[in-house]
Tab-separated table of C-alpha atoms and ligand atoms in Angstrom:
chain	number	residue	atom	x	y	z
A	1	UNK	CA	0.000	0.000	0.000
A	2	UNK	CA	1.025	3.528	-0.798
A	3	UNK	CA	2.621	5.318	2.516
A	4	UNK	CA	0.536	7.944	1.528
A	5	UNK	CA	-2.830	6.052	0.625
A	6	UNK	CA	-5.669	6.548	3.552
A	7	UNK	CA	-5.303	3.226	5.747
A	8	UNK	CA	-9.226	3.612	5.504
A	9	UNK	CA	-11.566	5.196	2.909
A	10	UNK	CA	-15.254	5.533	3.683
A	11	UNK	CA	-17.443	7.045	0.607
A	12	UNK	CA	-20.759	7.967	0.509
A	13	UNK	CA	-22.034	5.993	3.471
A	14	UNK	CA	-25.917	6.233	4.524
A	15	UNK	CA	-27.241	4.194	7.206
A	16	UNK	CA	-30.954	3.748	8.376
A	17	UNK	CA	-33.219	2.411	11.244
A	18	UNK	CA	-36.403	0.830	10.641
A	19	UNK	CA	-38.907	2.181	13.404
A	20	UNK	CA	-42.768	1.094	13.704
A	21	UNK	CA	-44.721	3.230	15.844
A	22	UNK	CA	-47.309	1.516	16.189
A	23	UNK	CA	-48.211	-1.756	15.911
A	24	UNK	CA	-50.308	-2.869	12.751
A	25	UNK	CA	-48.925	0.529	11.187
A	26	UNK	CA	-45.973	0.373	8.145
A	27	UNK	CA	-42.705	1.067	8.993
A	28	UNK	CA	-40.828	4.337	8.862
A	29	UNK	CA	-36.921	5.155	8.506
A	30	UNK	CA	-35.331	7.267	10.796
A	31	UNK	CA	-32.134	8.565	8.500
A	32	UNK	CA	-29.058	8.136	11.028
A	33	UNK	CA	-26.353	9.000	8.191
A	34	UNK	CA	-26.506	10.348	4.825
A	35	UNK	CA	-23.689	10.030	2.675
A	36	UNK	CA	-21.004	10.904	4.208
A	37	UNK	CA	-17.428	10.001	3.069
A	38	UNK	CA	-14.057	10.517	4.527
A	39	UNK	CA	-10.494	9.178	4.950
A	40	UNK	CA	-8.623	8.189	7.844
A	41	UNK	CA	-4.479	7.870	8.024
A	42	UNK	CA	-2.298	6.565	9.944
A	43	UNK	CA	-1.047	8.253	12.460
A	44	UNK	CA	-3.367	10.979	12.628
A	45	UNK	CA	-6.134	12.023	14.471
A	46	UNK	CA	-9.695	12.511	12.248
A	47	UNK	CA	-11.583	14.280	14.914
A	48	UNK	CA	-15.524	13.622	14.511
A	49	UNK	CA	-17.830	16.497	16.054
A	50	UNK	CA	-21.364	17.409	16.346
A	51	UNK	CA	-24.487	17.960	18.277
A	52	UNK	CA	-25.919	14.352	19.977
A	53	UNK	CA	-28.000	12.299	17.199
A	54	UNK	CA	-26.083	14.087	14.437
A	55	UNK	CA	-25.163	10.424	13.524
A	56	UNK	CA	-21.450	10.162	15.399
A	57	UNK	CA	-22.119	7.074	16.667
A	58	UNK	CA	-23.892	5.331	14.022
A	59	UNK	CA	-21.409	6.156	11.090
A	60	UNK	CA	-18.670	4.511	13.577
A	61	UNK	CA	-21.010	1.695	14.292
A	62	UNK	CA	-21.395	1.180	10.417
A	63	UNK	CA	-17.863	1.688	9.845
A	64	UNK	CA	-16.965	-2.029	11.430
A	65	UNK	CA	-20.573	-3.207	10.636
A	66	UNK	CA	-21.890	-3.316	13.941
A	67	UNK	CA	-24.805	-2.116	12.317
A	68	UNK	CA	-25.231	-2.970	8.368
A	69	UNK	CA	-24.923	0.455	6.059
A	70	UNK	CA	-27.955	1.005	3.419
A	71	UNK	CA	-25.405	1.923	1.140
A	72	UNK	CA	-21.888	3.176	0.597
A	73	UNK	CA	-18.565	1.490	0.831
A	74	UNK	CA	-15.509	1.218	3.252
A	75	UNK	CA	-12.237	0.559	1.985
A	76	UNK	CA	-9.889	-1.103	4.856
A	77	UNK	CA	-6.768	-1.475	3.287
A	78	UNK	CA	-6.807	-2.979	0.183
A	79	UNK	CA	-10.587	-4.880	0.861
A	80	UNK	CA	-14.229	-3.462	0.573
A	81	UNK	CA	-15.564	-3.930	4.113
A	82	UNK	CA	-19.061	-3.467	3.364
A	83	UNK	CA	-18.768	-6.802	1.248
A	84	UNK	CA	-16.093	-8.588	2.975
A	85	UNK	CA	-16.739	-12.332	4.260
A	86	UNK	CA	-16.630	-13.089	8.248
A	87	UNK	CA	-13.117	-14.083	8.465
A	88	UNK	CA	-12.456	-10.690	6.651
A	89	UNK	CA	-14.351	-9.116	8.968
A	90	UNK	CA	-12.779	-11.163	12.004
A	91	UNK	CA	-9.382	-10.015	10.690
A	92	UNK	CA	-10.193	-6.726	10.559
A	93	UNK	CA	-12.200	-6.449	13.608
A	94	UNK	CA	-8.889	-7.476	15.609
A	95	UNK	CA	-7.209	-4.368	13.315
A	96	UNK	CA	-10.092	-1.691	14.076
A	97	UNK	CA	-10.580	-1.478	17.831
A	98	UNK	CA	-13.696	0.260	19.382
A	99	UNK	CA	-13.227	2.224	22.908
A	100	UNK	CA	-17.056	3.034	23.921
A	101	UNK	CA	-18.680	5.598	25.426
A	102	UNK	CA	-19.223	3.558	28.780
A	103	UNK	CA	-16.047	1.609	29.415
A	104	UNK	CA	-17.737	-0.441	32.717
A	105	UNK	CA	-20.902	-1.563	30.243
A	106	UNK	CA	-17.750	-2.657	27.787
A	107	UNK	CA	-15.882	-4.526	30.264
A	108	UNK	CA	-17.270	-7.659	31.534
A	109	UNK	CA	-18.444	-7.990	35.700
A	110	UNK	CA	-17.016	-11.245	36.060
A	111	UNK	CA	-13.928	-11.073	34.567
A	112	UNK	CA	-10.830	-10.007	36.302
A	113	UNK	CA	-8.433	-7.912	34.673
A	114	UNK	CA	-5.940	-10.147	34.148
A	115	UNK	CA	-8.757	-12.317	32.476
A	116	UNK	CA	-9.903	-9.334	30.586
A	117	UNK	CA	-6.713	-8.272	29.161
A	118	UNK	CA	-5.557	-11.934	28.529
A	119	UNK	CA	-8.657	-12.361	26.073
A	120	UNK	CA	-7.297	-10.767	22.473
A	121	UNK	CA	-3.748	-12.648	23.309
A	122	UNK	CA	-5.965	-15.504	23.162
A	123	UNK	CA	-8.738	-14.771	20.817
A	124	UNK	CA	-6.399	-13.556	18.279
A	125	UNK	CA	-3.311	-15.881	19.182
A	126	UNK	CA	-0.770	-13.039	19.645
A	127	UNK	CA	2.487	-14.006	20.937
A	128	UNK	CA	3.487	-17.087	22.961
A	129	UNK	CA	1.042	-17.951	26.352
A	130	UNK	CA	5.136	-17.706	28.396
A	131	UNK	CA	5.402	-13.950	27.049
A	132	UNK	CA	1.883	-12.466	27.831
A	133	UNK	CA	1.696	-11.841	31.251
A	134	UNK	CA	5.163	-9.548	30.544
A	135	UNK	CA	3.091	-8.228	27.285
A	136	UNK	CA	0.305	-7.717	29.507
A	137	UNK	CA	1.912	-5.408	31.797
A	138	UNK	CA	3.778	-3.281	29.503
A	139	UNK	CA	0.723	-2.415	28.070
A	140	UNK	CA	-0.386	-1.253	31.317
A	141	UNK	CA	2.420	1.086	31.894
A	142	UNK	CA	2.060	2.643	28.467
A	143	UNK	CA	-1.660	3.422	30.115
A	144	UNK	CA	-0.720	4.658	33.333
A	145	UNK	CA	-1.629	1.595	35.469
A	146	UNK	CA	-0.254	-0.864	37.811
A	147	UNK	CA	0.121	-4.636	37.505
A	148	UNK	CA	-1.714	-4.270	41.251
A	149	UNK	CA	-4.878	-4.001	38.918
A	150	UNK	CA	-4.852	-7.397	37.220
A	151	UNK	CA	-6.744	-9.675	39.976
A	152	UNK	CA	-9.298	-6.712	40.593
A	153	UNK	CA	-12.773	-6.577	39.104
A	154	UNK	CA	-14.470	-3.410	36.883
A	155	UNK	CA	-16.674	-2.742	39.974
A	156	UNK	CA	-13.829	-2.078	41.940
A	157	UNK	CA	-12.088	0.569	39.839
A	158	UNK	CA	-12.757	4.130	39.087
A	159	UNK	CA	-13.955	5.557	35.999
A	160	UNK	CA	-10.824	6.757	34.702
A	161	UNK	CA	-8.902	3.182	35.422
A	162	UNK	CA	-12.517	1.748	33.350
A	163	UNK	CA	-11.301	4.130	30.693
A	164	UNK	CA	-7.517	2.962	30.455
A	165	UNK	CA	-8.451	-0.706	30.867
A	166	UNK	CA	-9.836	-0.263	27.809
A	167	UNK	CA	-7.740	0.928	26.423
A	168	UNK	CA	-5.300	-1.444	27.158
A	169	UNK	CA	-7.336	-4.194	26.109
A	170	UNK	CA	-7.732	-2.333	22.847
A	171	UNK	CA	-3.754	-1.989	22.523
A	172	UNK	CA	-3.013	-5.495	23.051
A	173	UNK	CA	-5.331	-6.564	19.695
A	174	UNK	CA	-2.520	-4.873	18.311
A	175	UNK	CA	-4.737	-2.154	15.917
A	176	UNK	CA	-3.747	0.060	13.155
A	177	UNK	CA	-6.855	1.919	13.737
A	178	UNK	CA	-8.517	2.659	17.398
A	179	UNK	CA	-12.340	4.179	16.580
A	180	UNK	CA	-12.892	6.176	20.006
A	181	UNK	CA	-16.592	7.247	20.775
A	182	UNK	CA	-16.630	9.942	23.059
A	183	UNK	CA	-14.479	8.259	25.318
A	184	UNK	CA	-14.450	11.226	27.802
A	185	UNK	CA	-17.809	12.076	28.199
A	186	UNK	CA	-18.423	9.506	31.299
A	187	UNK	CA	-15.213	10.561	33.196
A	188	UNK	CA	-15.246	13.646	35.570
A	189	UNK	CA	-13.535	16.913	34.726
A	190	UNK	CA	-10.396	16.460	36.315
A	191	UNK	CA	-9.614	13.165	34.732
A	192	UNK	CA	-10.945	14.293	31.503
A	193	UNK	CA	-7.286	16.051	31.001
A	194	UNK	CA	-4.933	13.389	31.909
A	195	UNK	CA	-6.825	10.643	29.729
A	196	UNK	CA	-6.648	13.153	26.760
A	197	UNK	CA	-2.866	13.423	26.967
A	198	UNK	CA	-3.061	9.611	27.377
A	199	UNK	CA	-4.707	9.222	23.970
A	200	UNK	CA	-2.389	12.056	22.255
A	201	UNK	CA	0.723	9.807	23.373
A	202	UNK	CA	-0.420	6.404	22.780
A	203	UNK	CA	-1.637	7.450	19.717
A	204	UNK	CA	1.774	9.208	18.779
A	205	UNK	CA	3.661	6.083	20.216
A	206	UNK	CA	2.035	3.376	18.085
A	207	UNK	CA	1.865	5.554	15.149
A	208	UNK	CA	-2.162	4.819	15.187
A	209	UNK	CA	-5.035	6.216	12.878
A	210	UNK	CA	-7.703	7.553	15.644
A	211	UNK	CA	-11.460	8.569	14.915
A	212	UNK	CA	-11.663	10.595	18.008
A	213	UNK	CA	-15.448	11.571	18.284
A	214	UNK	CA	-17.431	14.222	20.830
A	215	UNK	CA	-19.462	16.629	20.771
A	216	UNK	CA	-16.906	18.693	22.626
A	217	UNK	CA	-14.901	20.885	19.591
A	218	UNK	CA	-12.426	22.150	22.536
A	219	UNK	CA	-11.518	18.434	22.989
A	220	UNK	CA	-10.975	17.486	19.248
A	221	UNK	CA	-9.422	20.576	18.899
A	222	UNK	CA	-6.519	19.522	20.757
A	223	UNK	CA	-6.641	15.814	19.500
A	224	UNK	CA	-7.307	15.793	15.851
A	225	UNK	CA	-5.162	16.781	12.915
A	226	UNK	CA	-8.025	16.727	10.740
A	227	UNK	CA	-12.059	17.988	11.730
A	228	UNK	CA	-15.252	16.668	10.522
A	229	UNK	CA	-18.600	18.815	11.651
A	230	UNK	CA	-21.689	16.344	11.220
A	231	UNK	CA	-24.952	17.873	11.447
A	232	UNK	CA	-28.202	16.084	10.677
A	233	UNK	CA	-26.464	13.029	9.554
A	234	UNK	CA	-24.218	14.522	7.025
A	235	UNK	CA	-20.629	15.581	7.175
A	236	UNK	CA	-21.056	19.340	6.754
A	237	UNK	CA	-17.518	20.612	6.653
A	238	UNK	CA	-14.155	18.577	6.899
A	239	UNK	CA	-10.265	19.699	6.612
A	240	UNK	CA	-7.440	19.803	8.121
A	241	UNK	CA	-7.481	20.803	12.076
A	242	UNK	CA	-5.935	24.639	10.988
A	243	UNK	CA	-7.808	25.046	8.018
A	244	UNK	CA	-11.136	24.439	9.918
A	245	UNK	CA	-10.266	26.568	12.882
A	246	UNK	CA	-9.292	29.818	11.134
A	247	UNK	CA	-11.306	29.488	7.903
A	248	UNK	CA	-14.728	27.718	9.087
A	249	UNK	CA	-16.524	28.238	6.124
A	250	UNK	CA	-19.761	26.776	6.958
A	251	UNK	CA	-22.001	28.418	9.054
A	252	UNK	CA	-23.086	25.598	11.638
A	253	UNK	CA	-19.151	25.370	12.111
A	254	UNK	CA	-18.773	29.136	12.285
A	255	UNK	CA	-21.573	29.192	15.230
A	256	UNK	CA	-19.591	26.098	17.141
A	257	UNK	CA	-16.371	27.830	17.403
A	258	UNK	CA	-18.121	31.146	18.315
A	259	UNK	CA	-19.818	29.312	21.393
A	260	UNK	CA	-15.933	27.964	22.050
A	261	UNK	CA	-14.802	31.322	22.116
A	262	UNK	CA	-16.859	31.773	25.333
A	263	UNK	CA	-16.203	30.545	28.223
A	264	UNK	CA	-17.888	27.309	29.459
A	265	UNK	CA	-19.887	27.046	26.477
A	266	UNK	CA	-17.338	24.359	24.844
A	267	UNK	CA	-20.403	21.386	24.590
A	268	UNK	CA	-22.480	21.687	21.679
A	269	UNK	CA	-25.791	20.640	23.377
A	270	UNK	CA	-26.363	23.941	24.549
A	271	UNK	CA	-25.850	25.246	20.312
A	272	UNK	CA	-26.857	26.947	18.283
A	273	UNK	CA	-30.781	27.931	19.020
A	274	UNK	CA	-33.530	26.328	17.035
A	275	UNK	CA	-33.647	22.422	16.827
A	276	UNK	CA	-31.855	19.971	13.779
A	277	UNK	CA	-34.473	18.574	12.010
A	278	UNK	CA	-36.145	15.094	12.300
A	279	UNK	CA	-33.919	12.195	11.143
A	280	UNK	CA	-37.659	10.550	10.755
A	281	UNK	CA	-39.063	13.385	8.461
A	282	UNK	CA	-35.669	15.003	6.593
A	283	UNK	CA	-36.789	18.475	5.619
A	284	UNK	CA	-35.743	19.748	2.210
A	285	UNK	CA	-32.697	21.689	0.767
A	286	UNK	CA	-29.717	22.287	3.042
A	287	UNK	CA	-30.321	20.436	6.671
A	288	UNK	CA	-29.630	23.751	8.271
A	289	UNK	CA	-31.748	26.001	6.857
A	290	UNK	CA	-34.318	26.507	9.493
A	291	UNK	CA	-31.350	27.799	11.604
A	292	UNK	CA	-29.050	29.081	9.480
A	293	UNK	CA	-28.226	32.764	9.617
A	294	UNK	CA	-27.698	33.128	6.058
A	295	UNK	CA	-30.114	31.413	4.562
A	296	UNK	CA	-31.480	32.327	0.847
A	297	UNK	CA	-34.605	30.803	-0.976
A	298	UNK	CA	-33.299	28.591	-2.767
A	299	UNK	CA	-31.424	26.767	0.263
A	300	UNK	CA	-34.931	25.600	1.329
A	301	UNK	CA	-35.334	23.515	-1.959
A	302	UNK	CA	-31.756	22.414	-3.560
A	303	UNK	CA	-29.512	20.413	-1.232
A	304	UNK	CA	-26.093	21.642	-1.137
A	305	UNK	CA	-23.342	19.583	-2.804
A	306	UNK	CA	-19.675	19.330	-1.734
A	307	UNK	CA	-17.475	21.971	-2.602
A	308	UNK	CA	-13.548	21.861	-1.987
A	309	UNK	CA	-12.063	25.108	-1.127
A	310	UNK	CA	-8.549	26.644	-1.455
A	311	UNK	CA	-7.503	27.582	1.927
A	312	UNK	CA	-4.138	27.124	2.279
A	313	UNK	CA	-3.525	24.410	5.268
A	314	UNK	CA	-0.279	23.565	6.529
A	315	UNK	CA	-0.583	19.842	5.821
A	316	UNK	CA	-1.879	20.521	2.590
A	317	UNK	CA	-5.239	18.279	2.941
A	318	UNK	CA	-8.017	19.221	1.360
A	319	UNK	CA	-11.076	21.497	2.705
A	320	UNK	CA	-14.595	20.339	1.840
A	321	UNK	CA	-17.816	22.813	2.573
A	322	UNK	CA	-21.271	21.229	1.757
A	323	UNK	CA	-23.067	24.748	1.594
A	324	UNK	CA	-24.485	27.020	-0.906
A	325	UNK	CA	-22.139	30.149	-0.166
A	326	UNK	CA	-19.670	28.183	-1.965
A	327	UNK	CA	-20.915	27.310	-4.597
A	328	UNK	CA	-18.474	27.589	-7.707
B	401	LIG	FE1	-27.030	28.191	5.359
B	401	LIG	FE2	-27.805	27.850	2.856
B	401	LIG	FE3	-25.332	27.213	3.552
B	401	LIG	FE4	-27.365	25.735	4.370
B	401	LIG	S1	-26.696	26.012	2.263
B	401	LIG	S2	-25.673	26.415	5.602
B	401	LIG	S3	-28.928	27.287	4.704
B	401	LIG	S4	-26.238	29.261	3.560
C-alpha cells in the first residue's frame, strides 16, 4: 500500500433504522447517516464532532458493521468492508478497535483484569502464552496503570482506570486503527485532562489512525489533525485541524467555534438555538436552513453539494464545505 494512501476510505455511506410506531402501522426510517465520506491515516487524528444524534455514533457503528450500512462502501486497506466475508471481517475487527462511550458496560463484571486483558492474546493468538503476562503489563504502563490491577474486578475501579483498561485491552489486539466514541464524556472533569494526553501519546507512540469523536470541539481541537462537523447526519464541513479553525466556512461550524470562544460554552448541546431537524421526516434543501443565519430561498429547496475550497492548510489536505455560499 502507498505510505501515503488513507489506511481507511469511507465514501458515501448512509445508514438507516427501521422504526414502527405503532403496531399494525408500516414502517418508517429514521435517517441516522446520509452520505457521508471521509479518509482516515495513519497516524493521525480525524476528529468527529457534532451535536448528539447528528449520527457520530452510528457512522462509527457502520464503519466495522456493527450495524449494516444502506449503502456506501468502506475501503480497509486494500478490501471493501461493506462486502467482505466473516473471516475478513474477524481479521479486521482485531485491526479496528472500538473504545465506547461507557467503558464499565464494555468490560465484563465477572472477569478479572488479568482475564480481561488476557482475552485478544488468546482470541487472536498473539504471541506465545510464556510472554503475555510480561506483554500484559507493559501495556499497562504505556496506560498509566499498575500490575496491582490485574486480579481486581471493573466494579472495583474508578472511571478513569474503566477508561484505560480499555484501552489497554484495545492496545493489546494490536490495531492500526482505534475508533474512540466519546471516550471522555463519562469521566469527571479532572480526569478528563490526563486521559486526553493519554490518547495524544499512545496514539503518537504506536503511530495509530484515531477517529476521536465528541461533541466537545475544545476536545478534538486539541486531539485531531483533521475535523469533521456532522450535522443532521451529514458531514457538513471537513479539513485539516488549521484550516477548519481559522477558515470555518460553513455556518453551523462558524456558530460552534463562536460558542468555544466563550467561556464554558465548549459542549455543543447547549448550540446553536432552534432544533436539527427530524432524522424521521428530513426536511428539504440544506439540513440547516431553518437555523441558518444566512439562509437564501433557494437553500430551502436544492440540497447543497460538496465543494472543496482553497484555503491554504499547513498539511496541505483538502477542505470540503457542503453549503451554498460556496458554490463555484
Ligand atoms: Fe445556510 Fe444555505 Fe449554507 Fe445551508 S446552504 S448552511 S442554509 S447558507
Amino acid at each position: 500500500m502507498n505510505p501515503d494512501s488513507p489506511l481507511m476510505r469511507i465514501r458515501e455511506l448512509t445508514v438507516s433504522y427501521a422504526v414502527r410506531r405503532f403496531p399494525g402501522f408500516s414502517q418508517e426510517r429514521l435517517q441516522a447517516v446520509r452520505g457521508v465520506s471521509l479518509d482516515l491515516h495513519s497516524g493521525r487524528v480525524f476528529g468527529l464532532v457534532g451535536e448528539s444524534g447528528c449520527g457520530k455514533t452510528s457512522l462509527a457503528r457502520a464503519i466495522i458493521r456493527l450495524v449494516k450500512p444502506d449503502s456506501g462502501s468502506v475501503h480497509y486497506r486494500d478490501f471493501d468492508l461493506s462486502h467482505a466475508d466473516a473471516s475478513r471481517l474477524r481479521q479486521a475487527r482485531r485491526e479496528i478497535q472500538y473504545l465506547f462511550q461507557d467503558p464499565l458496560a464494555s468490560l465484563s463484571p465477572r472477569r478479572s483484569i488479568w482475564q480481561t486483558l488476557l482475552e485478544p492474546l488468546l482470541h487472536y493468538r498473539i504471541g506465545n502464552p510464556a510472554g503475555h503476562r510480561a506483554r500484559v503489563e507493559q501495556v499497562l504502563e504505556q496506560v498509566d496503570l499498575l500490575a496491582d490491577i490485574l486480579p481486581r474486578y471493573p466494579h472495583e475501579l474508578s472511571g478513569g482506570q474503566h477508561q484505560r483498561v480499555a484501552l489497554a485491552r484495545a492496545l493489546l489486539a494490536e490495531p492500526s486503527l482505534i475508533i474512540a466514541d466519546e471516550p471522555m464524556s463519562s469521566l469527571d472533569v479532572s480526569v478528563q485532562a490526563r486521559m486526553l494526553t493519554l490518547l495524544r501519546t499512545v496514539q503518537k507512540e504506536n503511530g495509530l489512525a484515531f477517529l476521536f469523536i465528541s461533541h466537545n470541539l475544545a476536545v478534538v481541537q486539541q486531539l485531531a489533525t483533521e475535523v469533521g462537523v456532522m450535522y443532521a447526519g451529514e458531514l457538513v464541513e471537513c479539513g485539516p485541524v488549521d484550516a477548519l479553525l481559522h477558515n470555518p466556512a460553513h455556518p453551523y461550524t462558524r456558530t460552534l467555534l463562536d460558542a468555544v470562544c466563550k467561556p464554558g460554552n465548549a459542549e455543543l448541546s447547549a448550540l446553536p438555538a432552534g432544533t436539527p431537524p427530524s432524522a424521521l421526516h428530513p426536511i428539504s434543501g440544506c439540513p440547516f436552513h431553518n437555523r441558518c443565519p444566512h439562509v437564501m430561498e433557494h437553500c430551502k429547496i436544492t440540497h447543497p453539494h460538496d465543494n472543496f475550497l482553497a484555503t491554504a492548510t499547513a498539511t496541505g489536505g483538502k477542505h470540503i464545505v457542503r453549503c451554498h455560499l460556496w458554490n463555484s
